[in-house]
Amino acid sequence: MNYLQPERLDRLAREYVLGTLTGGARRRFERVLAASPAASLAVGAWQQRFSVLAASVPPMQPREATWQQLERRLFPAASKDMPKAGGFGAWLAGLLSARSLGGALAGVLLCLAVLRLQPGLVVPQPPSESLPQSYVGLLSDTEGRPAVLASSLRHGRQLSVKLLQPVAVPAGRVAQLWALPRDGSAPFPVGVVPDHGSGVVALADSSETLFFNVTRLAVSLEAAPAQAGAAPSAPFVLIGPCVKLW
Amino acid sequence: MNPTSVPPPDLSALLARIALRERAAFEPLYRATCAHLLGVAYRVLNDRDRAEDVLQEAFMNVWHNAAGYRPDVAAPMTWLINIVRNKAIDALRSGKTERASTVALDDEAMAVAGDPALEPQRLLDDGLTKARIDGCMAALNASQRQALALAYYRGMVHTDIALALNAPVGTAKAWVRRGLDKLKDCLGAAGVGA
């Protein structure tokens, strides 16, 4: 079926936004939507039209507990008094809920971290979510706990970094990220990562050029950001695989 | 319900900051939009607890996916409503079987139906009046309007609508289609989403 024939696209888009497109047809349309700007625009136009109907819905103030739970789930560092048993559970819960969000970050977290921790647990991605071609690295600490997730679009020039747990960086030091080539040649510096939260590292070239032959990423604590051509002067505190996501 | 005299925050700017993981932008976005969004989820689910769960899931999604928001495609509130409504509809459909077998009398649905101001038909009329297209939409008959209202506000599919309005499924589908055609025409004539 040619989904992109304009009248058909408009009919599908409106039933999709309304919610009356169901089952397999809905999933097929979501796949079209992920790949087609024309479909996104048609859906956007119908969302805009329906917003006229949403405007008359009476507001309803949520309970304060809803915000508090949301905050705890999103920013667990803010609630350090959580019981230890909840630490891993909360992390995994965050992981699993992130799964539904699509995006390279969530998808790879799932396949690397969940499969690593629970090899028997294979959770399929919803079929509608296709991940963009990306390079992704998952660095673990010396005890094997996932610590840093790094991802970059294949032809992108920036690397998104997410700290899965804070990294202890002593004053006067920086957490320097290194790329380790497949052939065992010298690591080269990628950039400095934050010690907690998330950040974006500007790359010296496209991901494809930099990471095509890289199989591992690592972090060492350096006195200053490493310049091109420099070598690590301190041991790696985090290390993990760098994979092509396609 | 929640009137405020301070100017509303710039939701696009907040979303842009959230996309950069700026935590300080998240609570203002939540506070500015949560009541309206909970209203949308509650219309679909008829269950306050489930609606609040959906709201929470939706904002998890917003935090992680704000970078996917495209200002050229949709207004911020439109984008947020869409996330909440989709999650509410998913929750409605995934919970339907379970509830049908465990809840004999849906008293929450009765409570909503008992308040005429909250009925879907009335919401539709209010929405059309606010957008000043009520005159144009008057070309639809009562069933066509009702079918559109049930689909939008209650997240009903064609078979639900057919059941609720005591009509064959094909007729319910035709009513919804006609309602959507007319909505597009009327909004186009009014200069919205043409």
CSV table of N, CA and C in Angstrom, one decimal, chain B residues 4 76 91 98 143 154 188:
chain,number,residue,atom,x,y,z
B,4,THR,N,-4.7,32.0,37.4
B,4,THR,CA,-3.4,32.6,37.8
B,4,THR,C,-3.2,33.9,37.1
B,76,PRO,N,3.7,23.6,21.7
B,76,PRO,CA,4.2,22.7,22.8
B,76,PRO,C,3.0,22.0,23.5
B,91,ALA,N,-3.4,3.0,28.0
B,91,ALA,CA,-3.8,2.4,29.4
B,91,ALA,C,-5.3,2.0,29.3
B,98,GLU,N,-9.2,-6.5,31.7
B,98,GLU,CA,-9.1,-6.8,33.2
B,98,GLU,C,-10.2,-6.2,33.9
B,143,SER,N,-25.8,12.6,15.7
B,143,SER,CA,-25.0,11.3,15.8
B,143,SER,C,-23.6,11.5,15.4
B,154,ARG,N,-13.3,10.3,24.9
B,154,ARG,CA,-13.3,9.0,25.6
B,154,ARG,C,-12.3,8.0,25.0
B,188,GLY,N,-10.3,24.9,8.6
B,188,GLY,CA,-9.6,25.5,7.4
B,188,GLY,C,-10.2,26.8,7.1
